[in-house]
Short mmCIF file of C-alpha atoms and ligand atoms in Angstrom, two decimals:
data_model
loop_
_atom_site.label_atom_id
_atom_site.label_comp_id
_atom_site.label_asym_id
_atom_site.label_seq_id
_atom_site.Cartn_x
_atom_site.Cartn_y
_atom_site.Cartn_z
CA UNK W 1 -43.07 -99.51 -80.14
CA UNK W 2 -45.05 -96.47 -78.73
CA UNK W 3 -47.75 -96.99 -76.68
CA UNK W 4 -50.97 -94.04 -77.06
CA UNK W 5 -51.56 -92.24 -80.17
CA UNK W 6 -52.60 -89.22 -78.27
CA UNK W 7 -50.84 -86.30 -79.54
CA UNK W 8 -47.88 -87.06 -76.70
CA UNK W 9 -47.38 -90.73 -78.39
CA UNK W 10 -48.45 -89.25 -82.23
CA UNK W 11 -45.87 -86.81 -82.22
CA UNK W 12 -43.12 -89.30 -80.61
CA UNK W 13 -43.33 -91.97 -83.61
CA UNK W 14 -43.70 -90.06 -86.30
CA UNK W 15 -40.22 -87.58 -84.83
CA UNK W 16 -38.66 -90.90 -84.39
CA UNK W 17 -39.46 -92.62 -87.77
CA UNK W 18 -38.44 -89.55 -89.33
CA UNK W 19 -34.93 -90.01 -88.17
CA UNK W 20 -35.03 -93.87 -89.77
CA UNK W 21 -36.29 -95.94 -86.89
CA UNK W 22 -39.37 -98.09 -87.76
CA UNK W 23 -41.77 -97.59 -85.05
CA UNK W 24 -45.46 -98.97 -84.31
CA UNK W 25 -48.22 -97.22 -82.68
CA UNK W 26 -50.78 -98.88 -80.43
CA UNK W 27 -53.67 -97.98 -79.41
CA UNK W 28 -56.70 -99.46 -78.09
CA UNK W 29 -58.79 -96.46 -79.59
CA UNK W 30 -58.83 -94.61 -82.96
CA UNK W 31 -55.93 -92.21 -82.81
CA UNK W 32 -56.46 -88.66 -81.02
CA UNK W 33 -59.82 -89.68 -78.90
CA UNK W 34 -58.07 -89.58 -75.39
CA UNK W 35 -57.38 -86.06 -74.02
CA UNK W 36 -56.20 -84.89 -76.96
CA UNK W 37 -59.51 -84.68 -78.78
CA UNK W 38 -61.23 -81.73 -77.15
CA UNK W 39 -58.87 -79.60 -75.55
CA UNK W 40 -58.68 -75.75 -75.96
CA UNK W 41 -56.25 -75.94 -78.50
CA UNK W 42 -54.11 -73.62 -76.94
CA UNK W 43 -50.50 -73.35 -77.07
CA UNK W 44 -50.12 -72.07 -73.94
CA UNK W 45 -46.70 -70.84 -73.78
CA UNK W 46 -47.24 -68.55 -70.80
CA UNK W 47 -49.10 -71.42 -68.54
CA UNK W 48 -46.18 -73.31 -66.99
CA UNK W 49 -46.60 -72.39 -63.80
CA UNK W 50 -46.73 -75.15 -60.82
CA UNK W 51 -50.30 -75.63 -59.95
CA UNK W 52 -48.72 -76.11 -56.01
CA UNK W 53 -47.66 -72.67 -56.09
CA UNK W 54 -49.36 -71.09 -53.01
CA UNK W 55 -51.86 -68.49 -54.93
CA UNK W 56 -53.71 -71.93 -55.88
CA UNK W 57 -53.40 -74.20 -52.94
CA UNK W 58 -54.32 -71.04 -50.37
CA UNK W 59 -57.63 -70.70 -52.21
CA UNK W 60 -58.79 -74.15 -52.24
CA UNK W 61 -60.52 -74.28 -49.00
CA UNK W 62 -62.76 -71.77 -50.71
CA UNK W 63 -63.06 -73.41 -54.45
CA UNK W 64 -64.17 -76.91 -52.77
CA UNK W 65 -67.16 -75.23 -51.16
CA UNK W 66 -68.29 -73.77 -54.23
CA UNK W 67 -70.30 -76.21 -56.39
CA UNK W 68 -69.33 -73.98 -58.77
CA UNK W 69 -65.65 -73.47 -58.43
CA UNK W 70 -62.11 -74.32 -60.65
CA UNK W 71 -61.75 -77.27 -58.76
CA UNK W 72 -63.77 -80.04 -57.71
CA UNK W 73 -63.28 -82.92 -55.62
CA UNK W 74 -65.67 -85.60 -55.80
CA UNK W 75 -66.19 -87.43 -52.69
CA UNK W 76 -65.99 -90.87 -53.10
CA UNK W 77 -62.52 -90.15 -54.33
CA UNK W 78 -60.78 -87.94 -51.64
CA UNK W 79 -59.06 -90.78 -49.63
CA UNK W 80 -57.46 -92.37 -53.11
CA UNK W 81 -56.11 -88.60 -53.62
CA UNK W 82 -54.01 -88.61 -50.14
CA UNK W 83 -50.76 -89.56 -51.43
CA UNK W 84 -50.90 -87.52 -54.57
CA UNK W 85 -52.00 -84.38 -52.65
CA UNK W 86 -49.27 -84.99 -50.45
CA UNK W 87 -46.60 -84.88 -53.47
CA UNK W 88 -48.40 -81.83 -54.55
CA UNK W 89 -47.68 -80.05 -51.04
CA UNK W 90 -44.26 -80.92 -51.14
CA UNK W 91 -43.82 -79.48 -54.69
CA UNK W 92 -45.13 -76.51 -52.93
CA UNK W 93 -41.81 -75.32 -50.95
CA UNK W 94 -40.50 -71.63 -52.37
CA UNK W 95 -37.11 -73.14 -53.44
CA UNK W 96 -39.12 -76.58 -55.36
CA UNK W 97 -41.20 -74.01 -57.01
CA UNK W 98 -38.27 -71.92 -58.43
CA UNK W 99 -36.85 -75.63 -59.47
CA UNK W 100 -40.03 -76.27 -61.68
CA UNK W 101 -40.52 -72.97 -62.69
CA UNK W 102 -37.19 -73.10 -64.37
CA UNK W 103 -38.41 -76.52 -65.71
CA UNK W 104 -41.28 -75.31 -67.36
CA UNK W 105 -39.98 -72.35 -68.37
CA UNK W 106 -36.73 -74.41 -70.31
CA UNK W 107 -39.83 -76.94 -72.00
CA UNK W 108 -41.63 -73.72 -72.99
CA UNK W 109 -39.21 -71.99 -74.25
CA UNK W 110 -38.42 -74.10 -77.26
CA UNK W 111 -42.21 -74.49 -77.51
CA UNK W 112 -42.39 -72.54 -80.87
CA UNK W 113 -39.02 -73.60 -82.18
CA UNK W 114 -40.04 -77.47 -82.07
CA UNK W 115 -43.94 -76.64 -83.21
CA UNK W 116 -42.73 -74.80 -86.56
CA UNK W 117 -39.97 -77.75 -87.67
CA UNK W 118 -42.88 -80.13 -87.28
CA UNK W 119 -46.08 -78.02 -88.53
CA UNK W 120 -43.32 -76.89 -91.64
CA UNK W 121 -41.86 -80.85 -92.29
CA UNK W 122 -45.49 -82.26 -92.69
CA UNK W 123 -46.62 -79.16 -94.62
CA UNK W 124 -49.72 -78.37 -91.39
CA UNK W 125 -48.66 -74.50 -91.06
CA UNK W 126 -51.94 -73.47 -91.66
CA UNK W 127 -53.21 -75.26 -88.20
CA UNK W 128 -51.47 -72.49 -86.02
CA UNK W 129 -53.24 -69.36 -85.62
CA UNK W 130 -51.87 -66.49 -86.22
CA UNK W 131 -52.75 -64.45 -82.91
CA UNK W 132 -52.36 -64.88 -79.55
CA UNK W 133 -54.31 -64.81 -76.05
CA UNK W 134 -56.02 -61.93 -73.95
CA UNK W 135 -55.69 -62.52 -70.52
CA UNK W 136 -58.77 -60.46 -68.74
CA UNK W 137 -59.78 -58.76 -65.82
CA UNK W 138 -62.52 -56.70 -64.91
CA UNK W 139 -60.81 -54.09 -62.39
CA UNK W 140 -57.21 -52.93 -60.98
CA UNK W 141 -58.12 -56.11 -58.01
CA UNK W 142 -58.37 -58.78 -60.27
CA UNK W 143 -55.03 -57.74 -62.11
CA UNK W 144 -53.36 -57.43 -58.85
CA UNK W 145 -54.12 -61.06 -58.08
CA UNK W 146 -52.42 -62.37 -61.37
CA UNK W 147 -49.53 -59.91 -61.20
CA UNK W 148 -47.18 -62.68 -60.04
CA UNK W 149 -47.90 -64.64 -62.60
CA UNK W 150 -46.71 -61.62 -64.86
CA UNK W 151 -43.68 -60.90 -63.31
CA UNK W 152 -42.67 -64.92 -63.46
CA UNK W 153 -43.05 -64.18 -67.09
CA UNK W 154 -40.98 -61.28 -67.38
CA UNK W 155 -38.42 -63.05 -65.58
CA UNK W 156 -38.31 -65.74 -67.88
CA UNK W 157 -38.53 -63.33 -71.16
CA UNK W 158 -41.92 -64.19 -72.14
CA UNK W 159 -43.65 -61.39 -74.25
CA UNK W 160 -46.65 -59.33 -73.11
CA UNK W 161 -48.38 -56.51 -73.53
CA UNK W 162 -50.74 -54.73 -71.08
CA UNK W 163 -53.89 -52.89 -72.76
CA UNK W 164 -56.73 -50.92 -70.84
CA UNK W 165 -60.31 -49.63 -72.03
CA UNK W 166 -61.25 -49.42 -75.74
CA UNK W 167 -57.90 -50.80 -76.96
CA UNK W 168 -59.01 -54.44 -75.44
CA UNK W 169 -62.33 -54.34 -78.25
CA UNK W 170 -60.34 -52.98 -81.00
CA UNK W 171 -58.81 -56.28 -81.11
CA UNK W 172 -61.27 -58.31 -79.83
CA UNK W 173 -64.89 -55.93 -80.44
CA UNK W 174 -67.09 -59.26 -79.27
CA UNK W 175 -66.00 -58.57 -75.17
CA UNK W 176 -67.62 -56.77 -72.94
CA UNK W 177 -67.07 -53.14 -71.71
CA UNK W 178 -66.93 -54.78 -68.18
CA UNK W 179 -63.32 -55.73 -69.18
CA UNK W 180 -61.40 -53.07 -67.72
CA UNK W 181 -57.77 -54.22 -68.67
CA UNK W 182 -56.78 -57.15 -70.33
CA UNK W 183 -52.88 -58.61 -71.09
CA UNK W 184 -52.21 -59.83 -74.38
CA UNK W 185 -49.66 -62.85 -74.54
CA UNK W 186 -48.94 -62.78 -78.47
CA UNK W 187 -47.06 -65.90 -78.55
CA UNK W 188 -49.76 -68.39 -77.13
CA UNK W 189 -51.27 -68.83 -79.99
CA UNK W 190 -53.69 -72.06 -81.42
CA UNK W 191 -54.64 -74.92 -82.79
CA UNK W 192 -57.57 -75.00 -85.46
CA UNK W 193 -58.33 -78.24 -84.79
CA UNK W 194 -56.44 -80.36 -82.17
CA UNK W 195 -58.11 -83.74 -83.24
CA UNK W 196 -57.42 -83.38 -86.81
CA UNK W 197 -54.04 -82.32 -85.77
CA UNK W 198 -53.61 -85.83 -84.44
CA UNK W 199 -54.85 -87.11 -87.35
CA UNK W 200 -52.62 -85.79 -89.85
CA UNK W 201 -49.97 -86.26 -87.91
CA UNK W 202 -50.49 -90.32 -87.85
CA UNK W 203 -51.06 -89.56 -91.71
CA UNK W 204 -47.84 -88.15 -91.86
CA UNK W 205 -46.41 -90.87 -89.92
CA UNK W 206 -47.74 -93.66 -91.92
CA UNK W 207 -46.39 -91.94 -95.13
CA UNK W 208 -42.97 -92.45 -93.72
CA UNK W 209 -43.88 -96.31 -93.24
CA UNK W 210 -45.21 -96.28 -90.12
CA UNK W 211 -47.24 -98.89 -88.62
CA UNK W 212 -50.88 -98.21 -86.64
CA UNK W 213 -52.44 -101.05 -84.72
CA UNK W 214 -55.05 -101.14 -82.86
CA UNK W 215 -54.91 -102.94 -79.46
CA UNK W 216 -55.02 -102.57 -75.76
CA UNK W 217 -52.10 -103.34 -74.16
CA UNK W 218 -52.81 -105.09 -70.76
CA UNK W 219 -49.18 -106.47 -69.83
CA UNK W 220 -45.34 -107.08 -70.62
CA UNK W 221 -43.01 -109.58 -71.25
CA UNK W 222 -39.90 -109.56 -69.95
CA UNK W 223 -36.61 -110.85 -70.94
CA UNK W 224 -32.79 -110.60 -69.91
CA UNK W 225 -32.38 -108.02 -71.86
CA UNK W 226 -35.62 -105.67 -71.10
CA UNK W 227 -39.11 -105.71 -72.17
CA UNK W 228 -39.25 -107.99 -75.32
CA UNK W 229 -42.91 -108.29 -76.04
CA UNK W 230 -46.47 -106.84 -75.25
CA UNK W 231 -49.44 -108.61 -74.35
CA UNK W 232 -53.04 -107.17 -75.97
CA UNK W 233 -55.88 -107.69 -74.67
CA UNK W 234 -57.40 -109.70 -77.61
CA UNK W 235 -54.59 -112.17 -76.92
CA UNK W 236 -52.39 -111.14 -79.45
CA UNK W 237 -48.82 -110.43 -78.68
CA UNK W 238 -46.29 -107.76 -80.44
CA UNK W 239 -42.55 -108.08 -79.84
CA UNK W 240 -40.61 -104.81 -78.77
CA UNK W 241 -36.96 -104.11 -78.60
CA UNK W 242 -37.67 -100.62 -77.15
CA UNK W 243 -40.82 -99.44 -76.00
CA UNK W 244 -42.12 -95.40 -75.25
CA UNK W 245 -44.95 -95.80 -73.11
CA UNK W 246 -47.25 -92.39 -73.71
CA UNK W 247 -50.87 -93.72 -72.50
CA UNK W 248 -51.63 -90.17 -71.00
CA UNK W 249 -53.31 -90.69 -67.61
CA UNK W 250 -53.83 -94.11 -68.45
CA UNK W 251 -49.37 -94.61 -68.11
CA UNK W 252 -49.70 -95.22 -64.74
CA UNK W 253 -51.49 -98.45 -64.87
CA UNK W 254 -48.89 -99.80 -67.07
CA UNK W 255 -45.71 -98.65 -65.22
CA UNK W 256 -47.01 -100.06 -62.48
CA UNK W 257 -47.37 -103.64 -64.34
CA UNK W 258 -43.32 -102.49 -64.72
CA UNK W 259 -42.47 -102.29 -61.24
CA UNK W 260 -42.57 -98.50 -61.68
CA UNK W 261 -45.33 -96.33 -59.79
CA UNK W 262 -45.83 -93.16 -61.12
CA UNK W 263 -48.03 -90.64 -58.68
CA UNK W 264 -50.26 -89.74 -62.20
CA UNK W 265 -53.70 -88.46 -61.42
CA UNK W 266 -56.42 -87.89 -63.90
CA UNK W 267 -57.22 -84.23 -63.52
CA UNK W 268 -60.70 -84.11 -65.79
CA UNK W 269 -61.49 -81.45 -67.53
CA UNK W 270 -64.46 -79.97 -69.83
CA UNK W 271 -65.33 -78.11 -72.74
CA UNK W 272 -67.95 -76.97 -75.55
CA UNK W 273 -67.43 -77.00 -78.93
CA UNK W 274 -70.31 -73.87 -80.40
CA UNK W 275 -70.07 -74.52 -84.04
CA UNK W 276 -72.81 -71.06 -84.25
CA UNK W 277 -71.74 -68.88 -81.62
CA UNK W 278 -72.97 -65.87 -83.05
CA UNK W 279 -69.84 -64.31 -82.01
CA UNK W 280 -66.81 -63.87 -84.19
CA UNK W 281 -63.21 -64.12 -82.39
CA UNK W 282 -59.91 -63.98 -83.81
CA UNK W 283 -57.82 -64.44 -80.12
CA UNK W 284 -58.53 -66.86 -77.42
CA UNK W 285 -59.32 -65.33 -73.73
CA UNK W 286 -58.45 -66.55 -70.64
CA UNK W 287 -60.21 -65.05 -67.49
CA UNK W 288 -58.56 -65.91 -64.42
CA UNK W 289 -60.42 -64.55 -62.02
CA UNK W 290 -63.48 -67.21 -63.32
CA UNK W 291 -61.09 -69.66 -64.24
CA UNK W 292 -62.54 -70.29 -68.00
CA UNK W 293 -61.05 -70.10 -71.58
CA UNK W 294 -63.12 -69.36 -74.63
CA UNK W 295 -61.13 -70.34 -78.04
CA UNK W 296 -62.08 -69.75 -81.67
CA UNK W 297 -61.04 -73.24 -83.19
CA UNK W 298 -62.58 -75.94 -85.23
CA UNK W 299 -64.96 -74.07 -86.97
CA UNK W 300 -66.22 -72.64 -84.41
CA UNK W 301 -65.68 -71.41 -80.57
CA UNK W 302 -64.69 -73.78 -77.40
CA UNK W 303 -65.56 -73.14 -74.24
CA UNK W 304 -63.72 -75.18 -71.62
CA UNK W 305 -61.57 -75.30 -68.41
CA UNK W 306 -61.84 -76.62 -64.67
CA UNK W 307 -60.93 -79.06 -62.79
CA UNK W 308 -62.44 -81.89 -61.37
CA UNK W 309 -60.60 -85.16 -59.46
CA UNK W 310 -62.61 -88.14 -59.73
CA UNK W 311 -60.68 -90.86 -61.51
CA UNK W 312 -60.44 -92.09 -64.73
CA UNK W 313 -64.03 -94.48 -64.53
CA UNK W 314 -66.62 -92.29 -63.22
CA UNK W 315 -69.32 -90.84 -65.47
CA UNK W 316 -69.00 -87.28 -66.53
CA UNK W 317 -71.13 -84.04 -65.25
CA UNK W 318 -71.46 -82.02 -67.97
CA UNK W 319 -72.83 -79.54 -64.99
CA UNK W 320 -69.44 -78.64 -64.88
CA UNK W 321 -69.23 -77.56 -68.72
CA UNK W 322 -72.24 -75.56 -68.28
CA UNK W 323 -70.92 -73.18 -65.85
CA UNK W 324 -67.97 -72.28 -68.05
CA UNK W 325 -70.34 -71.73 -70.95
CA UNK W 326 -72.07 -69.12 -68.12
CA UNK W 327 -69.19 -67.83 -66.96
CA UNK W 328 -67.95 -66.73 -70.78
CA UNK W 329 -71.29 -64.96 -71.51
CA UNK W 330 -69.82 -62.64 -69.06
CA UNK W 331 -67.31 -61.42 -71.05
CA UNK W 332 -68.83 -62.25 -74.68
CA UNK W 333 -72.13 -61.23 -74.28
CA UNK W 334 -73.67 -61.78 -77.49
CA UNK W 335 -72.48 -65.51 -77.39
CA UNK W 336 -75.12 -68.02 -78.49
CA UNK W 337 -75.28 -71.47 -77.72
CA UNK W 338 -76.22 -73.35 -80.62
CA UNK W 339 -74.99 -76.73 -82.60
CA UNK W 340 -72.83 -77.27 -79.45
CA UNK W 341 -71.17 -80.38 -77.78
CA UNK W 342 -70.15 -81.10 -74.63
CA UNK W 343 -66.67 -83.29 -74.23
CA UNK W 344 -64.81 -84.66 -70.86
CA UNK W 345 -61.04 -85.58 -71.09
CA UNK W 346 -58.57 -86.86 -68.85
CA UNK W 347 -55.81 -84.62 -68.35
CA UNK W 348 -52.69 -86.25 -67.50
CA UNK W 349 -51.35 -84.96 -63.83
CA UNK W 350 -48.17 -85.23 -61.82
CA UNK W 351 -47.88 -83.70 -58.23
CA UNK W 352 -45.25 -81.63 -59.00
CA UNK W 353 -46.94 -80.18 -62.72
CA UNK W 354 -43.75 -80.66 -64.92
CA UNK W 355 -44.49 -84.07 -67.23
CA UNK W 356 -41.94 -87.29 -67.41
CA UNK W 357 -39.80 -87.50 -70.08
CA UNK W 358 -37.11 -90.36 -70.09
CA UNK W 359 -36.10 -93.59 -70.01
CA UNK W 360 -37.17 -96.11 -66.94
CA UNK W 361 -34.87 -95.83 -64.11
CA UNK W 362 -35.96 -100.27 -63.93
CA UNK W 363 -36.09 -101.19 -67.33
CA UNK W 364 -33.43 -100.89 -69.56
CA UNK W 365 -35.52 -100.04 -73.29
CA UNK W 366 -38.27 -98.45 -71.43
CA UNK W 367 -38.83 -94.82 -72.07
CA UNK W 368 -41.54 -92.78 -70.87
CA UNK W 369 -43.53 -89.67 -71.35
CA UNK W 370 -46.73 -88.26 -69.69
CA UNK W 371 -47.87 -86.30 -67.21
CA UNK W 372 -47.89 -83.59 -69.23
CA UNK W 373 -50.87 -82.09 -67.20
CA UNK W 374 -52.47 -79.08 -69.34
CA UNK W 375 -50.08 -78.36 -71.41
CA UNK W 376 -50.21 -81.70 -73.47
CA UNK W 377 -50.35 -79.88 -76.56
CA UNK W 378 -48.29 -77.61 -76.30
CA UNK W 379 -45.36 -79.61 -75.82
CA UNK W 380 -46.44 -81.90 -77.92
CA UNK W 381 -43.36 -81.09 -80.71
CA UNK W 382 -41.00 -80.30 -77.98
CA UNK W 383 -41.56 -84.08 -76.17
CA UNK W 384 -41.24 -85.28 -79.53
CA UNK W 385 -37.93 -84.01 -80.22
CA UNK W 386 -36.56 -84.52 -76.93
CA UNK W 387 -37.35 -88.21 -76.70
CA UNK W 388 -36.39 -88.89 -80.05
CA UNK W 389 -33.05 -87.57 -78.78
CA UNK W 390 -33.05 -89.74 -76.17
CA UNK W 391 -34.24 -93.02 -77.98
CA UNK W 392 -31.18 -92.42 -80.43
CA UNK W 393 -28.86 -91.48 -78.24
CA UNK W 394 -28.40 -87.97 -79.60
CA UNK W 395 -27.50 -85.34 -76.92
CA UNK W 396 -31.19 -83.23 -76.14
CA UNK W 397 -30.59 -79.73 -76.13
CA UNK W 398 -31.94 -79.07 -72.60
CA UNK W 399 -30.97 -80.60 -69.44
CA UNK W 400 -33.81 -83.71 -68.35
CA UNK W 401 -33.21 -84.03 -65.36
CA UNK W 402 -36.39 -82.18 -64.05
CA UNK W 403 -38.26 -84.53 -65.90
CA UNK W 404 -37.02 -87.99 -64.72
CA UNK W 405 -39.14 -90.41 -63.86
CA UNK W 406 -37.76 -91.50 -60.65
CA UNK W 407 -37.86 -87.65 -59.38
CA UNK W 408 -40.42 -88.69 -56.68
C1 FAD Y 1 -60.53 -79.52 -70.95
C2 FAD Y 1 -59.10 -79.64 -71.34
C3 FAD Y 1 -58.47 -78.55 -71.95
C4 FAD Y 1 -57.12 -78.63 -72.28
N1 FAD Y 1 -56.56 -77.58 -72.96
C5 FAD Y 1 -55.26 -77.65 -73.36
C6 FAD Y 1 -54.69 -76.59 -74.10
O1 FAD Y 1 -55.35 -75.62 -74.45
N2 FAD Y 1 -53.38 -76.68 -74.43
C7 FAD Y 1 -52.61 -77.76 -74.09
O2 FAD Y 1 -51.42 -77.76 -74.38
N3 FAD Y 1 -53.15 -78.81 -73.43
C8 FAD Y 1 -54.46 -78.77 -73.05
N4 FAD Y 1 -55.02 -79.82 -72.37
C9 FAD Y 1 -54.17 -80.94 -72.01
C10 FAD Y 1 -53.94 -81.88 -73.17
O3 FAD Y 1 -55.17 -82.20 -73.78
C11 FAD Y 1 -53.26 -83.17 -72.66
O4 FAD Y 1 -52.12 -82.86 -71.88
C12 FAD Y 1 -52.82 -84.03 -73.82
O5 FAD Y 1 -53.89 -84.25 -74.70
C13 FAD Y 1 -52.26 -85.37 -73.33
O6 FAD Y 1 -51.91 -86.10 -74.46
P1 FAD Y 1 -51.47 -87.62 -74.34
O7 FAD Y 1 -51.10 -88.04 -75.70
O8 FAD Y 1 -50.49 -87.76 -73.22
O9 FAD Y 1 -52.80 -88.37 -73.82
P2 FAD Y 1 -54.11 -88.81 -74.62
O10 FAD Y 1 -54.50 -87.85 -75.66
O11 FAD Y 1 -55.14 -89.12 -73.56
O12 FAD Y 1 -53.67 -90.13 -75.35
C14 FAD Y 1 -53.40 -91.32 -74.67
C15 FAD Y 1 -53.77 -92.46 -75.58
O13 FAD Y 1 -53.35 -93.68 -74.96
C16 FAD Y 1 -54.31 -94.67 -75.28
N5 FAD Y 1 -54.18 -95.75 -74.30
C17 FAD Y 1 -54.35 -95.66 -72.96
N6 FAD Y 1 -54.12 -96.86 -72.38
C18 FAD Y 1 -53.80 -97.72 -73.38
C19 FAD Y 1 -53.46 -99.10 -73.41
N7 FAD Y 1 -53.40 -99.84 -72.29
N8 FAD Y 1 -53.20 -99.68 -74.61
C20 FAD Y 1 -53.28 -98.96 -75.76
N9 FAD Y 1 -53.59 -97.63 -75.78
C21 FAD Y 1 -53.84 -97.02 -74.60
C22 FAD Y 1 -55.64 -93.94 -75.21
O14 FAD Y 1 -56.64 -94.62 -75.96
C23 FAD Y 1 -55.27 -92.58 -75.81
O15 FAD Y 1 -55.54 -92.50 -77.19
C24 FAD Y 1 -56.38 -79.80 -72.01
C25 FAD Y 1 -57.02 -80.90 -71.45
C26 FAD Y 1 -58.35 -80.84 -71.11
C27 FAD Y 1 -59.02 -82.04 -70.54
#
């Protein structure tokens, strides 16, 4: 029994029924409308940095006075933030940081690996674009600032390639001449459409017999020997001999029904879908210095980024979308706004960045994985492989350790 069809849960039950096991997938939605329906598509190979890493933390102070900045924190939800941002300091230490790093890193590296078995199996090549991501900056200061980042790469063997002046518009003519230097990351490459990717991927699952149903699980039974049934809301009630429970910021509500907290924030985040942005692009940008990413995907360009912590029930302000759709007219200044849409989702977000993938330290047929923060997508085929491991009681090919769930 798997629990979310997100892309996290998706990708888990179909994996799993692949290798024999007969698996259902709940969800209280239509598959693929949680986090997993607007995202920037990327798959951000060369993003799994720990967000407590001092070069974010150290400029807070300054983002939370701007209305405008990465990272907002709405007020009414500060003091319900304490214990998290606590965890998130302590994940901050020099020698934690090299510890998730290196977890990161080990997930990321088997990104592609994982991605092409299960585009190739279910025949969805064609969804993953062919090039990769232009990391920009308008002078020698802003590449200064990112230049850590870099060299974490390099140590790690992640490709790159720096390019200065005209050479950045030969590959991508629509930015502007403002962008002084740019890196190009060829292996973080996208998504054409990460909704329908969800999609076809339940398709693909339910040709291989497996079951969708549609329900909102509100508790658990238990028995001697572990979880035996869930309750849905409608009253309805579905027995379980194991259960993976991939809700995506929505997990922590039901481990804690199990006994088992998990510190998982929502960490919101926004973008635009321009279906005629009078721009064509064949890469995605990142900025960092204005914290946006444009990507060319579902017909036409997204616009999206930030983040804002206000919990998973209040409203959204699209304000926040707007200013990203600003901020990439800077560097694509012949983009147009028209036939676009504006989309909140909940992103998914331990303290300590690296998601949880494994079984319940409480409950003996309990597995869990979540967290995985913003890059949900991108290890989507790599969770799915793991924990299918796991569930069958093959032997992963990484250590998972770092990604326990009792690691707090
Ligand atoms: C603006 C933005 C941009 C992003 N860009 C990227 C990107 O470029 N690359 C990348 O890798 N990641 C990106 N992410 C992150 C990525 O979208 C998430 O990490 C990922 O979608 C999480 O997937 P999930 O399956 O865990 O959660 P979800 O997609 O949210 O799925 C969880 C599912 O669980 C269901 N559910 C919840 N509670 C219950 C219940 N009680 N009973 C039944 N069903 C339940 C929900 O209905 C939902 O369908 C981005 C996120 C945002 C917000």
């Amino acid at each position: 029994m798997a629990v979310g069809a997100g892309i996290i849960g998706t990708t888990i039950a179909y994996t799993l029924q692949r290798r024999g096991e007969t698996v259902v997938l709940i969800d209280r939605n239509q598959p693929g409308r949680g986090a997993s329906f607007g995202n920037m598509a990327s798959i951000a190979v060369t993003e799994f940095m720990p967000a407590s890493r001092p070069g974010v933390w150290k400029q807070m102070p300054k983002w939370l006075l701007d209305p405008e900045g990465p990272v907002r924190i709405r007020p009414a939800y500060m003091l319900r933030l304490v214990p998290w941002f606590l965890r998130f300091l302590a994940a901050s230490r020099p020698s934690k940081l090299r510890e998730l790093e290196a977890a990161g890193a080990a997930l990321c590296g088997r990104v592609h690996e994982d991605l092409a078995a299960l585009l190739s199996e279910t025949g969805l090549q064609h969804m993953l674009s062919a090039e990769g991501c232009l990391s920009l900056y308008a002078d020698e200061a802003e590449f200064r600032a990112d230049c850590k980042h870099i060299k974490i790469l390099e140590r790690f063997g992640f490709r790159h390639q720096v390019l200065r002046g005209d050479a950045i518009r030969d590959l991508e003519p629509a930015l502007a001449n403002k962008i002084g230097k740019a890196v190009l990351f060829p292996d973080n490459r996208s998504i054409s459409n990460p909704y329908k990717l969800v999609v076809a991927l339940v398709e693909a699952f339910q040709a291989l017999a497996g079951t969708v149903v549609r329900g909102d699980v509100v508790a658990f039974e238990q028995s001697e020997t572990g979880i035996s049934a869930l309750r849905l809301k409608d009253g309805r009630r579905l027995e379980a001999d194991r259960v993976v429970l991939a809700a995506g910021a929505y997990t922590a509500g039901l481990s804690a029904k199990l006994g088992e907290p998990i510190p998982l924030v929502t960490e919101r985040g926004y973008s635009t879908q321009i279906m005629a942005p009078g721009i064509s692009m064949r890469h995605s940008i990142i900025w960092p210095a204005r914290a946006f990413m444009v990507t060319p995907t579902a017909g036409g360009i997204r616009v999206g980024g930030t983040v804002e912590m206000a919990g998973l029930d209040a409203p959204p302000d699209y304000r926040r979308a707007k200013v990203l759709v600003k901020r990439a007219k800077e560097a694509l200044p012949d983009l147009t706004v028209d036939e676009a849409s504006e989309w909140m989702g909940h992103r998914p977000a331990l303290p300590d960045t690296v998601p949880v993938m494994g079984p319940s330290a409480k409950h003996r047929n309990v597995f869990y994985a979540t967290g995985h923060g913003h890059l949900g997508l991108t290890y989507a085929a790599t969770t799915g492989r793991l924990m299918a491991d796991l569930i069958t009681g093959a032997k992963p090919p990484i250590d998972m350790n770092p990604y326990r769930v009792d690691r707090f």
